[in-house]
Amino acid sequence: MSKPVRVRFAPSPTGPLHIGGVRTALFNYLFAKKHNGTFILRIEDTDQNRYVEGAEDYIVESLNWCNIPFDEGPGKNEKFGPYRQSERKHLYKQYADELIASGNAYYAFDTAEALDAERKQHEANKETFIYNWHNRLNLNNSLSLSKEETQAKLDNGDDYVIRFKSPQDETLHLKDLIRGAIKIDTNILDDKVLFKSDGMPTYHLANIVDDHLMEISHVIRGEEWLPSLALHMQLYTAFGWDAPEFAHLPLILKPTGKGKLSKRDGDKLGFPVFPLEYTSPDGDISKGYKEEGYFADAVVNFLSFLGWNPGTEQELFNLDELISAFDLDRVNKAGARFDPDKIKWFNHHYMQEQNNDDLATTFQDNHSELNDIDVNYIAMCVGLVKERATFVSDFWGLTKFFFIAPENYDEKASKKAFKDETKDLMTKLISIVSNISDFDVETLQKEIKGWITGNDIGFGKVMMPLRLALVGALQGPDVFDIMYMIGKNETIKRLEKVISVL
RNA sequence: UGGAUGCUAGCUCAAUUGGAAGAGCGCCUGCCUCUCAAGCAGGAGGUUGUGAGUUCAAGUCUCAUGCAUCCAACCA
C-alpha cells in the first residue's frame, strides 16, 4: 500500500540518554517492528560545543541493553550513511543555498551581541523579540541590504547565518498522528536559523534534509518538538518534498508534583533516571537501572506504559507482545507521570520469570560471603525466596540464614515465641530430628507434625521457636525447607544454641 | 509576556461515530499459614480542573477561565 516504514531515533550526544529518550526510542522501535519497518539511529551532533565524549557509545549500549537495537546506524548496515550529522556536514550547505535561490531563505549578518541587545531592550519594554516579517527589514540581512552590499559582505568573508523566511498572513494546517489537526498562524513564527556561521546546519535543517534523504516515513519524537512542526512542514513544502507523518509523544513528568522529569528528581527521590550507570567527564556518577538491579524487560514494559496502553487489562508484556499490541492510535496526549513504585512492581513480576541459576550466579558475584558456596545450593535458596524479592540485592537479607546461623534473636519475636515450656519442647525436638535418617522435607514434615498433633502440643508452640532458632526472626520460607537446606547437623546446632539462651 | 499542548480515582491509564464513568498500581479488610511477604477474595476512593453554552443527551462539541508543561538559542 504505502511506503515502507522507516523511523529514526535521533538523539544528540550531549550526555547520558535520559529515560525519556529511551521511551522515545522504544516507541520508534515498536512502531518499526510492528510494521516490518526499519529502526534507524542517527546521531545529531551538529552542536560541537555540547558534544560529550562517550555519549554516543552510551546511547548504543543503552539500546542494546533494552533489547531494542537499531537496524541502521553508525557502523551498522549503512545504506543511507553516514549516520552522524557531523559526517554529513558537506551535504547541508547546498540545501540552504537552494532555499535562498528559491526565495525561502536569506543571509543574515547580525552578530550574536546585536541580537542579544535587541532581546534585552524588548524585554525591558516588556515585549518579546521575534526575528520575522515585522522587523526583518530593520535588521542586518540580505533582505534589508542591497544585492551589492550583501555580495560585498559575503566576498569579504563576514560571518553569516541563513534564516528561513517565514511567510506572512498564512494559516498552516498541520496534522499530528496523536494530536490531530493543529492550526498555526504564520505571523507568530520567527525566521529560524537554518545554517550557522560555523558551517554547520541547525537541528531544523539537518533534521529535514536527513529525514528526506533517509526516506523516513514517520517521525516519532517528544512533545518538545511540537512547536517546531510548523517550521518543519514549511521546509518540506519549500523543498517540494513529501513530508513524513508526525507523532509527538507526551512528556514524562516528575513522580511528585508537576513538571518534567529531570536528573535531579532521581537523585532526590532515590531512583535512576538513566538506563545505565553513567560517569560524567567530571567524575559525577549517575545511577542506572541496570546497575540498580532492574531487569531490562521490566524497564521496557514499564516504559511502554508511559503514555500508551493496550486498551485491555493486560499489563505484563514481553517485547514481542508489545510489538504486536503497540499502536500510535493508543498513545495518549497527556503527560505521563513517572511512578518509581510501579517499575518496582514490574521488576518483581519479572523476577519470578528469571532462571534461578542465573540469579544465583549474579547473587554470588555480588557477595564475597558466598565465594566458597556451591552455586547449585545458592540457586535452590534463591528459588525458595524469590517470590518475595524485587531485586537480586534483596537476596542476602532473605537468604543469609541459609548460609550463616543467626547470632541473636529478634526481641519482639522472642517475647512472642519463647514460653516456659519452650526449652523442653526444643530439647525433645532435637532428639526427634536426630533420629530422622531420611532427612528430606517430606519426612521432616511427617515426623514433626505427627509429634505435635499426636501430643496435642499446638503448632505455634513448636514452630515459632523453631523458626526463631533457624532464622533469628519470624520470617522466611517454609521451616521444613530451611531445615532440609541447612541439613541435620546445622539444624541441631541451631536448636542447641537457642536452648542455651532460654 | 506570546504561541502551542494538556487536565478523568492518590498514581498510571480506559470509556466505538456525543448515549448508564471502568481497570491496574497503591491503600484498607478478609482468606491462606509456623512467620513475613507473595497469592486469592472483597472494600473504600469521582460534581471528568473551574464556569457557561449547543443538544433529548457532553468526559467527548463550542467559548471563557485556572493550572501545568513545552517552545520562544547561530541547543537539540
Short mmCIF file of N, CA, C and O (backbone and C1' of nucleotides) in Angstrom, two decimals, chain A residues 12 44 46-47 50 110 128 161 179 196-197 203 224-225 251 259 307 309 313 315 330 332-333 335-337 387-388 463 467 474-476 478-479, chain B residues 1-8 10-15 22-26 34-39 67-76:
data_model
loop_
_atom_site.label_atom_id
_atom_site.label_comp_id
_atom_site.label_asym_id
_atom_site.label_seq_id
_atom_site.Cartn_x
_atom_site.Cartn_y
_atom_site.Cartn_z
N SER A 12 20.89 13.54 20.58
CA SER A 12 22.04 14.41 20.49
C SER A 12 23.03 13.94 21.56
O SER A 12 22.65 13.74 22.70
N GLU A 44 22.67 13.26 16.21
CA GLU A 44 22.52 14.66 15.84
C GLU A 44 23.54 15.50 16.61
O GLU A 44 23.25 16.10 17.64
N THR A 46 25.26 18.26 15.63
CA THR A 46 25.57 19.49 14.90
C THR A 46 26.08 20.59 15.82
O THR A 46 26.63 21.57 15.34
N ASP A 47 25.87 20.43 17.12
CA ASP A 47 26.39 21.44 18.05
C ASP A 47 27.68 20.93 18.67
O ASP A 47 27.68 20.14 19.60
N ARG A 50 28.43 21.29 22.52
CA ARG A 50 27.78 20.48 23.54
C ARG A 50 28.13 18.99 23.44
O ARG A 50 27.62 18.17 24.18
N ASP A 110 23.57 39.72 11.38
CA ASP A 110 23.50 40.24 12.73
C ASP A 110 24.43 39.44 13.64
O ASP A 110 24.44 38.22 13.60
N THR A 128 8.35 40.87 23.45
CA THR A 128 9.13 39.71 23.05
C THR A 128 9.76 39.98 21.69
O THR A 128 9.07 40.40 20.77
N VAL A 161 24.59 33.84 8.89
CA VAL A 161 23.75 32.65 9.06
C VAL A 161 22.70 32.70 7.96
O VAL A 161 22.50 33.74 7.33
N ARG A 179 -2.22 13.96 18.08
CA ARG A 179 -3.00 15.13 18.49
C ARG A 179 -4.04 15.61 17.49
O ARG A 179 -4.83 16.50 17.79
N LYS A 196 24.32 27.72 10.44
CA LYS A 196 25.06 28.52 11.39
C LYS A 196 26.36 29.07 10.79
O LYS A 196 26.86 28.54 9.79
N SER A 197 26.89 30.06 11.44
CA SER A 197 28.11 30.70 10.91
C SER A 197 29.32 29.78 11.00
O SER A 197 30.35 30.03 10.38
N TYR A 203 19.57 22.10 13.93
CA TYR A 203 18.72 20.92 14.01
C TYR A 203 17.67 20.93 12.92
O TYR A 203 17.43 19.92 12.25
N GLU A 224 8.28 18.16 22.98
CA GLU A 224 9.00 19.43 22.96
C GLU A 224 9.24 19.93 21.54
O GLU A 224 9.57 21.09 21.33
N TRP A 225 9.03 19.06 20.56
CA TRP A 225 9.23 19.45 19.16
C TRP A 225 7.98 19.95 18.48
O TRP A 225 8.02 20.41 17.35
N LEU A 251 5.10 14.16 27.26
CA LEU A 251 6.26 14.30 28.14
C LEU A 251 6.18 13.34 29.31
O LEU A 251 5.10 12.88 29.68
N GLY A 259 5.74 19.01 36.55
CA GLY A 259 6.99 19.32 35.87
C GLY A 259 7.63 18.12 35.23
O GLY A 259 7.30 16.97 35.53
N GLY A 307 2.47 6.70 28.65
CA GLY A 307 1.88 7.39 27.50
C GLY A 307 1.22 6.47 26.51
O GLY A 307 0.76 6.90 25.47
N ASN A 309 -1.25 2.62 26.28
CA ASN A 309 -1.81 1.43 26.91
C ASN A 309 -2.53 0.63 25.85
O ASN A 309 -2.96 1.16 24.84
N GLU A 313 -6.85 -5.13 29.87
CA GLU A 313 -6.38 -5.11 31.25
C GLU A 313 -5.01 -5.73 31.41
O GLU A 313 -4.45 -5.76 32.49
N GLU A 315 -1.20 -6.05 31.61
CA GLU A 315 -0.13 -5.10 31.91
C GLU A 315 1.25 -5.67 31.66
O GLU A 315 2.20 -4.93 31.45
N ARG A 330 -3.17 4.52 20.12
CA ARG A 330 -3.44 4.36 21.54
C ARG A 330 -2.43 5.11 22.42
O ARG A 330 -2.40 4.90 23.64
N ASN A 332 -1.49 8.30 24.33
CA ASN A 332 -2.34 9.40 24.79
C ASN A 332 -1.59 10.72 24.83
O ASN A 332 -0.38 10.77 24.72
N LYS A 333 -2.39 11.76 24.98
CA LYS A 333 -1.85 13.11 24.80
C LYS A 333 -1.30 13.72 26.07
O LYS A 333 -0.40 14.55 26.03
N GLY A 335 0.67 14.33 29.59
CA GLY A 335 1.96 13.95 30.12
C GLY A 335 1.83 12.74 31.03
O GLY A 335 0.84 12.59 31.74
N ALA A 336 2.83 11.89 31.01
CA ALA A 336 2.79 10.66 31.80
C ALA A 336 3.64 10.82 33.04
O ALA A 336 4.82 11.14 32.96
N ARG A 337 3.04 10.61 34.19
CA ARG A 337 3.80 10.75 35.43
C ARG A 337 4.62 9.49 35.69
O ARG A 337 4.13 8.38 35.56
N GLU A 387 10.08 -15.28 45.29
CA GLU A 387 8.73 -14.72 45.18
C GLU A 387 8.54 -13.50 46.08
O GLU A 387 7.61 -12.73 45.91
N ARG A 388 9.45 -13.33 47.04
CA ARG A 388 9.34 -12.13 47.89
C ARG A 388 10.44 -11.12 47.60
O ARG A 388 10.63 -10.18 48.35
N MET A 463 6.59 -24.45 66.29
CA MET A 463 7.07 -23.89 65.03
C MET A 463 7.70 -22.50 65.19
O MET A 463 8.68 -22.18 64.54
N ARG A 467 11.44 -21.72 64.24
CA ARG A 467 11.78 -20.75 63.20
C ARG A 467 12.79 -19.72 63.72
O ARG A 467 13.73 -19.35 63.03
N LEU A 474 10.96 -14.02 62.90
CA LEU A 474 9.76 -14.70 62.38
C LEU A 474 9.57 -14.32 60.92
O LEU A 474 8.69 -13.55 60.57
N GLN A 475 10.47 -14.82 60.10
CA GLN A 475 10.45 -14.50 58.68
C GLN A 475 10.89 -15.71 57.90
O GLN A 475 11.36 -16.69 58.45
N GLY A 476 10.77 -15.58 56.59
CA GLY A 476 11.38 -16.57 55.70
C GLY A 476 10.41 -17.60 55.18
O GLY A 476 9.23 -17.63 55.53
N ASP A 478 9.18 -21.66 54.19
CA ASP A 478 8.74 -22.81 54.98
C ASP A 478 9.85 -23.35 55.87
O ASP A 478 10.98 -23.55 55.42
N VAL A 479 9.52 -23.59 57.14
CA VAL A 479 10.51 -24.05 58.12
C VAL A 479 11.16 -25.37 57.69
O VAL A 479 12.37 -25.56 57.84
P U B 1 2.08 36.74 32.21
"O5'" U B 1 2.59 37.48 30.92
"C5'" U B 1 2.18 38.80 30.56
"C4'" U B 1 2.78 39.05 29.21
"C3'" U B 1 2.36 38.07 28.13
"O3'" U B 1 1.12 38.45 27.55
"C1'" U B 1 4.71 38.25 28.10
P G B 2 0.12 37.34 27.02
"O5'" G B 2 0.85 36.82 25.72
"C5'" G B 2 0.80 37.58 24.51
"C4'" G B 2 1.55 36.86 23.43
"C3'" G B 2 1.03 35.47 23.11
"O3'" G B 2 -0.08 35.50 22.23
"C1'" G B 2 3.37 35.38 23.35
P G B 3 -1.26 34.44 22.37
"O5'" G B 3 -0.62 33.16 21.70
"C5'" G B 3 -0.36 33.15 20.31
"C4'" G B 3 0.48 31.96 19.96
"C3'" G B 3 -0.08 30.60 20.35
"O3'" G B 3 -1.06 30.15 19.43
"C1'" G B 3 2.19 30.71 20.95
P A B 4 -2.22 29.14 19.90
"O5'" A B 4 -1.41 27.78 20.06
"C5'" A B 4 -0.83 27.14 18.94
"C4'" A B 4 0.03 26.00 19.39
"C3'" A B 4 -0.68 24.94 20.21
"O3'" A B 4 -1.39 24.02 19.39
"C1'" A B 4 1.33 25.53 21.28
P U B 5 -2.77 23.39 19.93
"O5'" U B 5 -2.25 22.35 21.03
"C5'" U B 5 -1.43 21.26 20.66
"C4'" U B 5 -0.86 20.60 21.89
"C3'" U B 5 -1.89 20.11 22.90
"O3'" U B 5 -2.44 18.86 22.53
"C1'" U B 5 -0.16 21.26 24.02
P G B 6 -3.95 18.53 22.94
"O5'" G B 6 -3.85 18.37 24.54
"C5'" G B 6 -3.46 17.15 25.10
"C4'" G B 6 -3.04 17.33 26.54
"C3'" G B 6 -4.16 17.38 27.57
"O3'" G B 6 -4.60 16.07 27.88
"C1'" G B 6 -2.55 19.04 28.05
P C B 7 -6.13 15.86 28.35
"O5'" C B 7 -6.06 16.28 29.88
"C5'" C B 7 -5.14 15.63 30.77
"C4'" C B 7 -5.26 16.24 32.15
"C3'" C B 7 -6.65 16.12 32.77
"O3'" C B 7 -6.55 15.87 34.17
"C1'" C B 7 -6.07 18.41 32.54
P U B 8 -6.56 14.38 34.69
"O5'" U B 8 -8.04 13.88 34.39
"C5'" U B 8 -9.13 14.45 35.10
"C4'" U B 8 -10.23 13.45 35.25
"C3'" U B 8 -9.86 12.20 36.04
"O3'" U B 8 -9.90 12.43 37.44
"C1'" U B 8 -10.96 11.55 34.07
P G B 10 -8.19 11.12 44.07
"O5'" G B 10 -6.61 11.02 44.20
"C5'" G B 10 -5.87 12.01 44.90
"C4'" G B 10 -4.46 11.49 45.04
"C3'" G B 10 -3.85 10.97 43.75
"O3'" G B 10 -3.18 12.00 43.06
"C1'" G B 10 -3.68 9.31 45.42
P C B 11 -3.20 11.97 41.45
"O5'" C B 11 -2.24 10.74 41.13
"C5'" C B 11 -0.83 10.86 41.33
"C4'" C B 11 -0.16 9.61 40.82
"C3'" C B 11 -0.50 9.25 39.38
"O3'" C B 11 0.32 9.96 38.46
"C1'" C B 11 -0.77 7.34 40.72
P U B 12 -0.16 10.09 36.96
"O5'" U B 12 -0.05 8.60 36.42
"C5'" U B 12 1.13 8.17 35.76
"C4'" U B 12 0.93 6.77 35.21
"C3'" U B 12 0.05 6.69 33.97
"O3'" U B 12 0.82 6.99 32.81
"C1'" U B 12 -0.62 5.03 35.51
P C B 13 0.15 7.86 31.69
"O5'" C B 13 -1.40 7.57 31.83
"C5'" C B 13 -2.20 7.40 30.70
"C4'" C B 13 -2.88 6.05 30.74
"C3'" C B 13 -4.25 5.99 30.07
"O3'" C B 13 -4.11 5.83 28.67
"C1'" C B 13 -4.37 4.95 32.18
P A B 14 -5.24 6.37 27.71
"O5'" A B 14 -6.27 5.16 27.70
"C5'" A B 14 -7.39 5.18 28.52
"C4'" A B 14 -8.11 3.89 28.39
"C3'" A B 14 -9.48 4.01 27.72
"O3'" A B 14 -9.39 3.78 26.33
"C1'" A B 14 -9.73 3.05 29.84
P A B 15 -10.26 4.66 25.31
"O5'" A B 15 -11.75 4.57 25.87
"C5'" A B 15 -12.52 3.40 25.63
"C4'" A B 15 -13.86 3.58 26.29
"C3'" A B 15 -14.68 4.78 25.82
"O3'" A B 15 -15.42 4.48 24.66
"C1'" A B 15 -14.60 4.75 28.18
P G B 22 -19.24 2.31 35.75
"O5'" G B 22 -18.23 1.14 35.40
"C5'" G B 22 -17.09 0.97 36.18
"C4'" G B 22 -15.99 0.49 35.30
"C3'" G B 22 -14.74 0.03 36.07
"O3'" G B 22 -14.88 -1.32 36.48
"C1'" G B 22 -14.12 1.49 34.32
P A B 23 -14.02 -1.85 37.68
"O5'" A B 23 -12.59 -1.98 36.96
"C5'" A B 23 -12.05 -3.26 36.72
"C4'" A B 23 -10.75 -3.13 35.97
"C3'" A B 23 -9.51 -3.09 36.85
"O3'" A B 23 -9.16 -4.40 37.28
"C1'" A B 23 -9.33 -1.45 35.16
P G B 24 -8.56 -4.66 38.72
"O5'" G B 24 -7.06 -4.21 38.51
"C5'" G B 24 -6.19 -4.98 37.68
"C4'" G B 24 -4.90 -4.23 37.46
"C3'" G B 24 -4.20 -3.76 38.73
"O3'" G B 24 -3.42 -4.79 39.31
"C1'" G B 24 -4.31 -1.97 37.21
P C B 25 -3.16 -4.81 40.87
"O5'" C B 25 -2.21 -3.55 41.07
"C5'" C B 25 -0.87 -3.57 40.60
"C4'" C B 25 -0.21 -2.24 40.86
"C3'" C B 25 -0.19 -1.79 42.31
"O3'" C B 25 0.87 -2.39 43.05
"C1'" C B 25 -0.90 0.00 40.96
P G B 26 0.61 -2.82 44.58
"O5'" G B 26 0.32 -1.43 45.30
"C5'" G B 26 1.37 -0.48 45.48
"C4'" G B 26 0.81 0.79 46.08
"C3'" G B 26 0.00 0.60 47.36
"O3'" G B 26 0.86 0.52 48.49
"C1'" G B 26 -1.19 1.99 45.89
P C B 34 -0.02 -23.47 60.71
"O5'" C B 34 0.78 -22.26 61.33
"C5'" C B 34 1.23 -22.31 62.68
"C4'" C B 34 2.56 -21.64 62.79
"C3'" C B 34 2.74 -20.46 61.85
"O3'" C B 34 2.18 -19.29 62.42
"C1'" C B 34 4.64 -21.85 61.76
P U B 35 1.54 -18.18 61.52
"O5'" U B 35 2.76 -17.18 61.31
"C5'" U B 35 3.36 -16.55 62.44
"C4'" U B 35 4.60 -15.82 62.00
"C3'" U B 35 4.39 -14.85 60.85
"O3'" U B 35 3.97 -13.60 61.35
"C1'" U B 35 6.31 -16.20 60.44
P C B 36 3.01 -12.69 60.45
"O5'" C B 36 4.01 -12.07 59.38
"C5'" C B 36 5.07 -11.21 59.79
"C4'" C B 36 5.97 -10.93 58.61
"C3'" C B 36 5.24 -10.56 57.33
"O3'" C B 36 4.88 -9.19 57.32
"C1'" C B 36 6.89 -12.18 56.86
P A B 37 3.78 -8.68 56.26
"O5'" A B 37 4.60 -8.73 54.90
"C5'" A B 37 3.94 -8.99 53.69
"C4'" A B 37 4.98 -9.37 52.67
"C3'" A B 37 4.41 -9.77 51.32
"O3'" A B 37 4.19 -8.64 50.50
"C1'" A B 37 5.88 -11.45 52.05
P A B 38 2.84 -8.52 49.64
"O5'" A B 38 2.95 -9.73 48.61
"C5'" A B 38 3.98 -9.74 47.63
"C4'" A B 38 4.03 -11.10 46.98
"C3'" A B 38 2.71 -11.56 46.34
"O3'" A B 38 2.58 -11.06 45.03
"C1'" A B 38 3.56 -13.27 47.73
P G B 39 1.11 -10.72 44.47
"O5'" G B 39 0.32 -12.09 44.59
"C5'" G B 39 0.63 -13.18 43.72
"C4'" G B 39 -0.22 -14.37 44.09
"C3'" G B 39 -1.73 -14.12 44.11
"O3'" G B 39 -2.28 -14.25 42.81
"C1'" G B 39 -1.10 -15.22 46.11
P C B 67 -3.25 30.63 37.24
"O5'" C B 67 -2.75 29.13 37.29
"C5'" C B 67 -2.82 28.38 38.50
"C4'" C B 67 -2.63 26.91 38.21
"C3'" C B 67 -1.36 26.56 37.43
"O3'" C B 67 -0.23 26.49 38.27
"C1'" C B 67 -3.20 25.42 36.48
P A B 68 1.22 26.79 37.67
"O5'" A B 68 1.51 25.48 36.81
"C5'" A B 68 1.64 24.23 37.47
"C4'" A B 68 1.76 23.12 36.45
"C3'" A B 68 2.85 23.32 35.40
"O3'" A B 68 4.12 22.97 35.90
"C1'" A B 68 0.86 22.63 34.35
P U B 69 5.40 23.74 35.35
"O5'" U B 69 5.62 23.06 33.94
"C5'" U B 69 5.95 21.66 33.87
"C4'" U B 69 5.76 21.17 32.47
"C3'" U B 69 6.61 21.87 31.42
"O3'" U B 69 7.90 21.33 31.37
"C1'" U B 69 4.38 21.71 30.63
P C B 70 9.11 22.24 30.89
"O5'" C B 70 8.91 22.28 29.31
"C5'" C B 70 9.07 21.10 28.54
"C4'" C B 70 8.61 21.34 27.13
"C3'" C B 70 9.31 22.49 26.41
"O3'" C B 70 10.54 22.08 25.87
"C1'" C B 70 6.99 22.69 26.10
P C B 71 11.73 23.14 25.80
"O5'" C B 71 11.25 24.12 24.65
"C5'" C B 71 11.15 23.65 23.31
"C4'" C B 71 10.50 24.69 22.45
"C3'" C B 71 11.13 26.08 22.46
"O3'" C B 71 12.27 26.14 21.63
"C1'" C B 71 8.80 26.29 22.66
P A B 72 13.43 27.18 22.01
"O5'" A B 72 12.74 28.61 21.87
"C5'" A B 72 12.25 29.02 20.61
"C4'" A B 72 11.54 30.33 20.75
"C3'" A B 72 12.32 31.46 21.40
"O3'" A B 72 13.25 32.03 20.51
"C1'" A B 72 10.08 31.46 22.15
P A B 73 14.49 32.82 20.99
"O5'" A B 73 15.50 32.21 19.92
"C5'" A B 73 16.25 31.10 20.19
"C4'" A B 73 17.74 31.43 20.13
"C3'" A B 73 18.45 30.64 19.05
"O3'" A B 73 19.61 31.31 18.64
"C1'" A B 73 19.16 29.93 21.21
P C B 74 19.97 32.39 17.87
"O5'" C B 74 21.01 31.62 16.96
"C5'" C B 74 20.60 30.59 16.12
"C4'" C B 74 21.79 29.75 15.78
"C3'" C B 74 22.65 29.40 16.99
"O3'" C B 74 23.19 28.12 16.76
"C1'" C B 74 23.91 30.66 15.44
P C B 75 23.91 27.24 17.79
"O5'" C B 75 22.76 26.22 18.17
"C5'" C B 75 22.00 26.32 19.34
"C4'" C B 75 22.09 25.01 20.06
"C3'" C B 75 21.35 23.87 19.40
"O3'" C B 75 22.12 23.26 18.38
"C1'" C B 75 20.87 23.95 21.72
P A B 76 21.43 22.51 17.17
"O5'" A B 76 20.77 21.24 17.84
"C5'" A B 76 21.51 20.07 18.15
"C4'" A B 76 20.64 19.21 19.04
"C3'" A B 76 19.43 18.60 18.37
"O3'" A B 76 19.74 17.40 17.71
"C1'" A B 76 18.75 19.65 20.36
#
